[in-house]
C-alpha cells in the first residue's frame, strides 16, 4: 500500500493538474464540459487553490472577475467565455437591456454569494509568507481592487436589503449557489411558469445520470425567472415588484457578514478606516439578521419567503449559517453539536463524516440529487475555514481529514453520494480541486 506521503503528493499533483487543464489563461472554467465559463463564487475558491501554485495567477483570476462587475456594484454570477453549449447563455440573459451592465463583456444578470474577500485575504497571506515579488503583487492588487470589493458589499447591503433587515434578498435560487436545495421548494411551488420562449437544456448531457441534476419542471421555473428579470430590465426595484421569487437567504447573509468582517480588516490594513467602519457595520447588521433567523425549536437558521412572510424550516446545510458568521455563543455551541450529531456528520451510514447538503433524516433528502443530499467539498471547506478562524481547530481538522479521504478517489467531483462516497455531477470540478490544494497546504 502507498504510504501517506506518496498518497498526499499524488492528490496534490492531481488537483494542480485539474486547475491547469481548466485554465484558459485569463480565467479558469468552473468545470471542463458542464460549466465552460467563469462563475463568481467558484472564482474565489479557485483563486484560493491557485494561490498555492502561483500568486500571480490567483490575482489574474480575481481581477478577471472584477472586470465584469456591473456599474452599481453587482458581481455577476457568470462571466461568459466564448465556448458554446451552456444554457442559459448570454442570448437568454440579454443583459444589454440593463442600464448598469458593463460594456465589452458578456455576463448573466444575477449574483452569487459574496466569498471574494476570503480569497483576497488568503492570497495576501500566502504572498506575505512568500515575500518578495509575490508580496508586492498582492499588496498592489489589494490597493487596485479594494474599491471593487467595497462596492460589491455596499450594493448587496443596499439593493438586496433596502429595509435594513440584516438578510440578503435573492431573486433566483441560482443566486444562493444551492440551486435546487429543498430550501427553495416552498417559494418555487408558488412560481407559476406560464407561456415562455422554448429552450433546450444542455446540462443533462454532461452528467452520467440526468437524475443527478435538477428536473425539467425546476428548469422551467429557473428560466421563467430569468425572463421576468429581463422584462424588468434588471432594475432592482422593478424586479422586487414583479418577480415570482423573493427570498431572504440566510446562508448568503452569513457569508456577507463574514466577508465584510474580513474586508473591514483588509481596508483597515490599507489605511481605509472609514471604509473599514462601513464594512464592520454591514458585518454586524447581517450577523444579527442571521442570529435572529435561528429557530429556537430546531437550532437551525431559516430562510424566509418574502412574498408570504413565511419562515422556511427545511433541515438543510443552509441552516448552519451561524457557524460561518458567529454572533451568539450559545447558538454556535448548539449548532456545533448538531453538525457533529447523528442527523448530520455523525449519521451512522455516512461514508465520510462531512455535512450532507440536506439532513439524511429529512423527508426531502435525496442522496444522489445535486443540492438535495450529496456532500459538496467546497461547502465542507467553508465550514472548516470558518471554524479555524473562530479558533475551533478540532472541527476544522476533522472536516479536513474526512474530506481528504473523500477526495482520495482523484475524481474531483462536483458532489459526492453521502452513503457510498460515489463521485457525482461533473468531474474535474475546479473548486473541488482548489479546496483540496488548500487542505493539503494546511
Ligand atoms: C448555475 C458552477 C456552478 C456553481 C453553483 C452550482 C452550479 C449552475 C448550474 O454550478 O450552478 O449557476 O448550471 O447548475 O449550483 O453553486 O457555482 O460550479
Coordinates of C-alpha atoms and ligand atoms in Angstrom, one line a residue:
X1 CA 0.0 0.0 0.0
X2 CA 1.1 3.5 -0.8
X3 CA 2.3 5.4 2.2
X4 CA 0.7 8.7 3.4
X5 CA 3.3 11.0 1.9
X6 CA 3.1 9.4 -1.5
X7 CA -0.7 9.5 -1.4
X8 CA -0.7 13.2 -0.4
X9 CA 1.7 14.1 -3.1
X10 CA -0.4 12.2 -5.7
X11 CA -3.5 14.0 -4.6
X12 CA -1.8 17.4 -4.7
X13 CA -0.4 16.8 -8.2
X14 CA -3.8 15.6 -9.5
X15 CA -5.5 18.6 -8.0
X16 CA -3.0 21.0 -9.5
X17 CA -3.4 19.2 -12.8
X18 CA -7.2 19.8 -12.8
X19 CA -6.6 23.6 -12.3
X20 CA -4.0 23.6 -15.1
X21 CA -6.3 21.8 -17.5
X22 CA -9.3 24.1 -16.7
X23 CA -7.1 27.2 -17.1
X24 CA -7.9 29.4 -20.2
X25 CA -5.1 31.8 -19.2
X26 CA -7.3 34.7 -18.1
X27 CA -9.9 32.6 -16.3
X28 CA -10.4 29.1 -15.0
X29 CA -13.6 27.4 -16.2
X30 CA -15.7 26.0 -13.3
X31 CA -15.7 22.6 -15.0
X32 CA -14.5 21.4 -18.4
X33 CA -17.7 20.3 -20.0
X34 CA -20.7 21.2 -17.9
X35 CA -19.5 24.7 -17.0
X36 CA -17.2 26.2 -19.6
X37 CA -17.3 29.7 -18.2
X38 CA -16.3 31.7 -15.1
X39 CA -18.6 31.6 -12.1
X40 CA -18.5 34.2 -9.4
X41 CA -18.2 32.2 -6.2
X42 CA -16.3 29.4 -7.8
X43 CA -13.7 32.0 -8.8
X44 CA -13.0 32.8 -5.1
X45 CA -12.3 29.2 -4.2
X46 CA -10.3 28.6 -7.4
X47 CA -8.1 31.6 -6.6
X48 CA -7.5 30.2 -3.1
X49 CA -6.3 27.0 -4.7
X50 CA -4.3 28.8 -7.3
X51 CA -2.5 30.9 -4.6
X52 CA -0.7 27.7 -3.6
X53 CA 0.6 27.3 -7.1
X54 CA 1.1 30.9 -8.3
X55 CA 0.2 34.1 -6.5
X56 CA 0.2 36.0 -9.8
X57 CA -2.1 33.5 -11.5
X58 CA -4.5 33.8 -8.5
X59 CA -4.5 37.5 -8.8
X60 CA -5.4 37.3 -12.6
X61 CA -8.4 35.1 -11.7
X62 CA -9.8 37.6 -9.3
X63 CA -9.0 40.6 -11.5
X64 CA -10.7 39.0 -14.5
X65 CA -13.9 38.5 -12.5
X66 CA -13.8 42.2 -11.4
X67 CA -13.7 43.4 -15.0
X68 CA -17.2 42.0 -15.3
X69 CA -18.6 44.0 -12.3
X70 CA -21.7 45.9 -13.0
X71 CA -21.7 49.7 -12.6
X72 CA -23.7 49.7 -9.4
X73 CA -21.5 47.1 -7.8
X74 CA -23.0 43.7 -8.6
X75 CA -20.6 40.9 -9.4
X76 CA -22.4 38.8 -12.0
X77 CA -22.8 35.1 -11.3
X78 CA -21.4 34.0 -14.7
X79 CA -18.8 35.7 -17.0
X80 CA -19.2 34.1 -20.3
X81 CA -16.2 33.0 -22.3
X82 CA -16.6 32.0 -26.0
X83 CA -17.4 28.3 -25.6
X84 CA -20.8 27.4 -26.9
X85 CA -23.1 24.9 -25.2
X86 CA -24.1 26.2 -21.8
X87 CA -27.7 27.1 -21.3
X88 CA -28.8 29.7 -20.4
X89 CA -26.1 31.6 -22.3
X90 CA -25.9 35.4 -23.0
X91 CA -28.6 35.3 -25.6
X92 CA -31.2 34.3 -23.0
X93 CA -29.8 36.6 -20.2
X94 CA -30.0 39.6 -22.6
X95 CA -28.2 41.9 -20.2
X96 CA -27.9 44.6 -22.8
X97 CA -31.3 45.7 -21.6
X98 CA -29.8 46.7 -18.2
X99 CA -28.7 50.2 -17.6
X100 CA -25.7 49.2 -15.5
X101 CA -24.3 46.1 -17.3
X102 CA -20.6 46.6 -18.2
X103 CA -19.6 47.0 -21.8
X104 CA -17.4 44.6 -23.7
X105 CA -18.1 41.6 -21.5
X106 CA -20.9 39.1 -21.6
X107 CA -22.4 38.2 -18.2
X108 CA -25.5 36.8 -16.6
X109 CA -27.8 39.2 -14.7
X110 CA -27.8 37.8 -11.2
X111 CA -25.2 37.3 -8.4
X112 CA -23.9 34.6 -6.2
X113 CA -22.8 34.5 -2.5
X114 CA -20.0 37.0 -1.6
X115 CA -17.0 35.0 -0.6
X116 CA -14.5 37.0 -2.6
X117 CA -12.8 38.8 0.3
X118 CA -12.0 35.4 1.8
X119 CA -10.0 34.8 -1.3
X120 CA -8.3 38.2 -1.3
X121 CA -7.2 37.7 2.3
X122 CA -5.9 34.2 1.6
X123 CA -3.9 35.4 -1.4
X124 CA -2.4 38.1 0.6
X125 CA -1.5 35.7 3.4
X126 CA 0.2 33.4 1.0
X127 CA 2.0 36.2 -0.7
X128 CA 3.2 37.7 2.6
X129 CA 4.5 34.3 3.6
X130 CA 6.4 34.0 0.3
X131 CA 7.6 37.7 0.3
X132 CA 9.4 39.5 -2.5
X133 CA 7.6 40.0 -5.8
X134 CA 4.6 38.0 -4.7
X135 CA 4.1 40.2 -1.7
X136 CA 4.4 43.3 -3.7
X137 CA 2.0 42.0 -6.4
X138 CA -0.7 41.0 -3.8
X139 CA -0.4 44.3 -1.9
X140 CA -0.7 46.2 -5.2
X141 CA -3.7 44.0 -6.2
X142 CA -5.4 44.9 -2.9
X143 CA -4.9 48.6 -3.4
X144 CA -6.2 48.4 -7.0
X145 CA -9.1 46.2 -6.4
X146 CA -10.4 47.2 -3.0
X147 CA -13.0 49.7 -4.3
X148 CA -14.5 47.0 -6.4
X149 CA -15.0 44.7 -3.4
X150 CA -16.3 47.5 -1.3
X151 CA -18.8 48.5 -4.0
X152 CA -19.9 44.9 -4.2
X153 CA -20.6 44.6 -0.5
X154 CA -22.4 48.0 -0.4
X155 CA -24.6 47.0 -3.3
X156 CA -25.6 43.8 -1.5
X157 CA -26.3 45.7 1.7
X158 CA -28.5 48.3 0.0
X159 CA -30.0 46.9 -3.2
X160 CA -30.6 43.5 -1.6
X161 CA -31.6 44.7 1.8
X162 CA -33.3 48.1 1.3
X163 CA -35.1 47.9 4.6
X164 CA -32.1 47.0 6.7
X165 CA -33.4 43.6 7.9
X166 CA -29.9 42.1 8.0
X167 CA -30.8 39.4 5.5
X168 CA -29.9 39.3 1.8
X169 CA -32.8 39.0 -0.6
X170 CA -32.4 36.8 -3.7
X171 CA -34.5 36.6 -6.8
X172 CA -33.4 33.2 -8.1
X173 CA -32.1 30.1 -6.4
X174 CA -29.0 30.3 -8.6
X175 CA -28.1 33.4 -6.5
X176 CA -27.9 31.1 -3.5
X177 CA -25.4 28.8 -5.3
X178 CA -27.6 25.9 -4.0
X179 CA -29.9 25.8 -7.0
X180 CA -32.4 23.0 -6.2
X181 CA -32.0 22.8 -2.5
X182 CA -35.2 21.9 -0.7
X183 CA -34.7 25.3 1.0
X184 CA -36.5 26.7 -2.1
X185 CA -39.2 24.2 -2.6
X186 CA -42.0 26.2 -0.9
X187 CA -41.2 29.5 -2.7
X188 CA -40.9 27.7 -6.1
X189 CA -44.2 26.0 -5.5
X190 CA -45.7 29.5 -5.9
X191 CA -43.8 30.2 -9.1
X192 CA -46.2 29.5 -12.0
X193 CA -44.2 29.4 -15.2
X194 CA -46.6 30.3 -17.9
X195 CA -46.1 30.6 -21.7
X196 CA -42.4 31.2 -22.5
X197 CA -40.0 31.1 -25.3
X198 CA -38.9 27.4 -25.7
X199 CA -35.5 26.3 -24.7
X200 CA -33.2 23.2 -24.6
X201 CA -31.1 22.2 -21.6
X202 CA -27.5 21.1 -22.2
X203 CA -26.6 20.3 -18.6
X204 CA -28.2 16.8 -18.6
X205 CA -26.0 15.7 -21.4
X206 CA -22.8 16.2 -19.4
X207 CA -23.6 14.0 -16.4
X208 CA -23.8 10.2 -16.3
X209 CA -27.3 10.2 -14.9
X210 CA -29.7 13.1 -15.6
X211 CA -31.4 12.4 -12.2
X212 CA -28.3 13.9 -10.5
X213 CA -29.4 17.3 -11.9
X214 CA -32.5 19.5 -11.3
X215 CA -35.7 18.3 -13.0
X216 CA -37.2 19.8 -16.2
X217 CA -40.0 21.3 -14.1
X218 CA -37.4 23.1 -11.9
X219 CA -35.6 24.4 -15.1
X220 CA -38.8 25.8 -16.5
X221 CA -39.1 27.9 -13.3
X222 CA -35.4 28.9 -13.4
X223 CA -35.8 30.2 -17.0
X224 CA -39.2 31.8 -16.2
X225 CA -37.4 33.9 -13.5
X226 CA -34.6 34.9 -15.9
X227 CA -37.2 36.1 -18.5
X228 CA -39.0 38.0 -15.7
X229 CA -35.8 39.8 -14.8
X230 CA -35.1 40.7 -18.5
X231 CA -38.7 42.1 -18.7
X232 CA -37.8 44.3 -15.7
X233 CA -34.6 45.4 -17.5
X234 CA -32.7 44.1 -14.4
X235 CA -33.9 47.1 -12.5
X236 CA -33.8 46.0 -8.8
X237 CA -37.0 47.9 -7.8
X238 CA -38.9 46.7 -10.8
X239 CA -37.7 43.1 -10.1
X240 CA -38.9 43.4 -6.5
X241 CA -42.4 44.5 -7.7
X242 CA -42.8 41.9 -10.4
X243 CA -40.7 38.7 -9.8
X244 CA -42.3 35.5 -8.6
X245 CA -39.4 34.5 -6.3
X246 CA -38.2 36.8 -3.4
X247 CA -36.5 35.0 -0.6
X248 CA -34.3 36.2 2.3
X249 CA -31.2 33.8 2.1
X250 CA -29.7 33.2 5.5
X251 CA -26.6 31.4 4.1
X252 CA -25.7 34.3 1.7
X253 CA -26.4 36.7 4.6
X254 CA -23.9 34.9 6.8
X255 CA -21.3 35.0 4.0
X256 CA -21.9 38.7 3.6
X257 CA -21.3 39.2 7.4
X258 CA -18.2 37.0 7.4
X259 CA -16.7 38.6 4.2
X260 CA -17.5 42.1 5.4
X261 CA -15.6 41.4 8.6
X262 CA -12.6 40.3 6.5
X263 CA -13.0 43.2 4.1
X264 CA -13.0 45.6 7.1
X265 CA -9.7 44.1 8.2
X266 CA -8.3 44.4 4.7
X267 CA -9.5 48.0 4.4
X268 CA -8.0 48.9 7.8
X269 CA -4.7 47.4 6.8
X270 CA -4.8 49.5 3.7
X271 CA -5.4 52.7 5.7
X272 CA -9.0 53.0 4.6
X273 CA -10.5 53.5 8.0
X274 CA -13.9 54.9 7.0
X275 CA -14.5 52.0 4.6
X276 CA -13.4 49.6 7.4
X277 CA -16.0 51.1 9.7
X278 CA -18.7 50.8 7.0
X279 CA -17.8 47.1 6.5
X280 CA -17.9 46.4 10.2
X281 CA -21.4 47.9 10.3
X282 CA -22.5 45.7 7.4
X283 CA -21.0 42.7 9.2
X284 CA -22.8 43.5 12.4
X285 CA -26.1 44.0 10.7
X286 CA -26.1 40.7 8.8
X287 CA -24.7 38.8 11.7
X288 CA -27.7 40.0 13.8
X289 CA -30.0 39.1 10.9
X290 CA -28.7 35.6 10.8
X291 CA -28.9 35.0 14.5
X292 CA -32.5 36.4 14.6
X293 CA -33.4 33.8 11.9
X294 CA -32.5 30.9 14.2
X295 CA -35.4 28.7 15.1
X296 CA -35.4 28.0 18.9
X297 CA -37.0 24.7 18.2
X298 CA -34.6 23.2 15.6
X299 CA -31.5 25.3 16.4
X300 CA -31.1 25.9 12.6
X301 CA -31.3 29.3 10.9
X302 CA -34.2 29.7 8.5
X303 CA -34.6 31.4 5.1
X304 CA -37.7 33.5 4.7
X305 CA -40.2 33.7 1.8
X306 CA -40.6 37.4 1.3
X307 CA -43.8 37.0 -0.8
X308 CA -45.7 35.3 2.1
X309 CA -43.6 36.3 5.1
X310 CA -43.3 32.6 6.0
X311 CA -40.1 31.2 7.5
X312 CA -38.7 28.1 5.8
X313 CA -37.8 25.4 8.2
X314 CA -36.3 22.7 6.0
X315 CA -33.2 21.0 7.5
X316 CA -30.5 21.8 5.0
X317 CA -26.9 22.8 5.4
X318 CA -28.0 26.5 4.9
X319 CA -29.4 26.3 8.5
X320 CA -25.8 26.2 9.8
X321 CA -25.2 29.8 8.6
X322 CA -24.3 31.0 12.1
X323 CA -21.3 28.7 12.1
X324 CA -20.0 30.8 9.3
X325 CA -20.6 34.3 10.7
X326 CA -20.8 33.7 14.5
X327 CA -22.7 36.2 16.7
X328 CA -24.1 34.2 19.6
X329 CA -22.0 31.7 21.7
X330 CA -25.0 29.6 22.8
X331 CA -26.3 29.3 19.2
X332 CA -22.9 28.3 18.0
X333 CA -22.4 25.6 20.7
X334 CA -25.7 24.1 19.8
X335 CA -25.0 24.2 16.1
X336 CA -21.6 22.5 16.5
X337 CA -23.2 19.7 18.4
X338 CA -26.0 19.3 15.9
X339 CA -23.5 19.4 13.0
X340 CA -21.5 16.5 14.5
X341 CA -24.6 14.7 15.7
X342 CA -26.5 11.8 14.2
X343 CA -28.7 13.9 11.9
X344 CA -25.7 15.4 10.1
X345 CA -22.0 14.4 10.0
X346 CA -22.5 11.8 12.7
X347 CA -25.2 9.9 10.8
X348 CA -24.1 6.2 11.2
X349 CA -24.5 5.4 7.4
X350 CA -22.3 8.2 6.1
X351 CA -19.2 7.1 4.2
X352 CA -17.3 10.2 5.2
X353 CA -18.3 12.4 8.2
X354 CA -18.8 15.7 6.3
X355 CA -22.0 17.6 6.1
X356 CA -24.6 16.5 3.6
X357 CA -26.4 19.3 1.8
X358 CA -29.7 18.1 3.3
X359 CA -30.0 16.1 6.5
X360 CA -30.4 12.3 5.8
X361 CA -33.2 12.3 8.4
X362 CA -35.2 14.9 6.4
X363 CA -38.1 13.7 4.2
X364 CA -36.7 15.9 1.5
X365 CA -33.3 14.1 1.5
X366 CA -32.2 12.6 -1.9
X367 CA -28.7 11.1 -1.7
X368 CA -27.9 11.5 -5.4
X369 CA -29.6 14.7 -6.5
X370 CA -27.5 17.8 -6.5
X371 CA -28.2 20.1 -3.6
X372 CA -30.9 17.7 -2.1
X373 CA -28.5 15.5 -0.2
X374 CA -25.0 15.0 -1.7
X375 CA -21.9 16.3 0.1
X376 CA -20.1 19.3 -1.6
X377 CA -16.4 19.5 -0.7
X378 CA -16.4 23.3 -1.2
X379 CA -19.1 23.7 1.4
X380 CA -17.2 21.5 3.8
X381 CA -14.2 23.7 3.2
X382 CA -16.2 26.8 4.1
X383 CA -17.3 25.4 7.4
X384 CA -13.8 24.2 8.2
X385 CA -12.3 27.5 7.3
X386 CA -14.8 29.5 9.4
X387 CA -14.2 27.1 12.3
X388 CA -10.5 27.6 12.2
X389 CA -11.0 31.4 12.1
X390 CA -13.0 31.0 15.3
X391 CA -10.2 29.0 16.8
X392 CA -12.0 25.7 16.5
X393 CA -9.0 23.7 15.2
X394 CA -10.6 20.4 16.2
X395 CA -13.6 20.8 14.0
X396 CA -11.5 22.1 11.1
X397 CA -9.1 19.2 11.5
X398 CA -11.9 16.6 11.5
X399 CA -13.6 18.1 8.4
X400 CA -10.3 18.4 6.6
X401 CA -9.2 14.8 7.3
X402 CA -12.5 13.3 6.3
X403 CA -12.6 15.4 3.1
X404 CA -9.1 14.3 2.1
X405 CA -10.2 10.7 2.4
X406 CA -13.3 11.5 0.3
X407 CA -11.2 13.2 -2.3
X408 CA -8.8 10.2 -2.5
X409 CA -10.7 8.9 -5.5
X410 CA -8.9 11.6 -7.5
X411 CA -12.1 12.4 -9.4
X412 CA -12.5 15.9 -8.0
X413 CA -16.3 15.6 -8.4
X414 CA -18.8 18.4 -8.0
X415 CA -20.5 16.4 -5.3
X416 CA -20.5 13.0 -3.6
X417 CA -23.1 10.4 -2.6
X418 CA -23.1 10.5 1.2
X419 CA -23.5 6.7 1.9
X420 CA -21.4 5.2 -0.9
X421 CA -18.9 8.0 -1.5
X422 CA -19.6 7.8 -5.2
X423 CA -18.5 10.8 -7.3
X424 CA -21.5 12.6 -8.8
X425 CA -22.2 15.5 -11.1
X426 CA -19.3 17.0 -13.0
X427 CA -15.8 15.6 -12.8
X428 CA -12.6 17.7 -12.6
X429 CA -14.6 20.5 -11.0
X430 CA -12.2 23.4 -10.4
X431 CA -13.3 24.4 -7.0
X432 CA -13.1 20.9 -5.7
X433 CA -9.5 20.7 -6.8
X434 CA -8.8 24.1 -5.4
X435 CA -10.0 23.4 -1.9
X436 CA -8.1 20.1 -2.0
X437 CA -4.9 22.1 -2.5
X438 CA -5.8 24.4 0.3
X439 CA -6.5 21.5 2.7
X440 CA -3.2 19.8 1.7
X441 CA -1.3 23.1 2.4
X442 CA -2.8 23.4 5.9
Ligands
LIG1 C1 -26.0 27.6 -12.2 C2 -20.6 26.4 -11.2 C3 -22.0 26.5 -10.5 C4 -21.9 26.7 -9.0 C5 -23.3 26.6 -8.4 C6 -23.9 25.2 -8.8 C7 -24.0 25.1 -10.3 C8 -25.1 26.4 -12.2 C9 -25.7 25.3 -13.0 O1 -22.7 25.3 -10.8 O2 -24.9 26.1 -10.8 O3 -25.3 28.7 -11.7 O4 -25.8 25.4 -14.2 O5 -26.2 24.3 -12.4 O6 -25.1 25.0 -8.2 O7 -23.2 26.7 -7.0 O8 -21.4 28.0 -8.8 O9 -19.8 25.4 -10.5

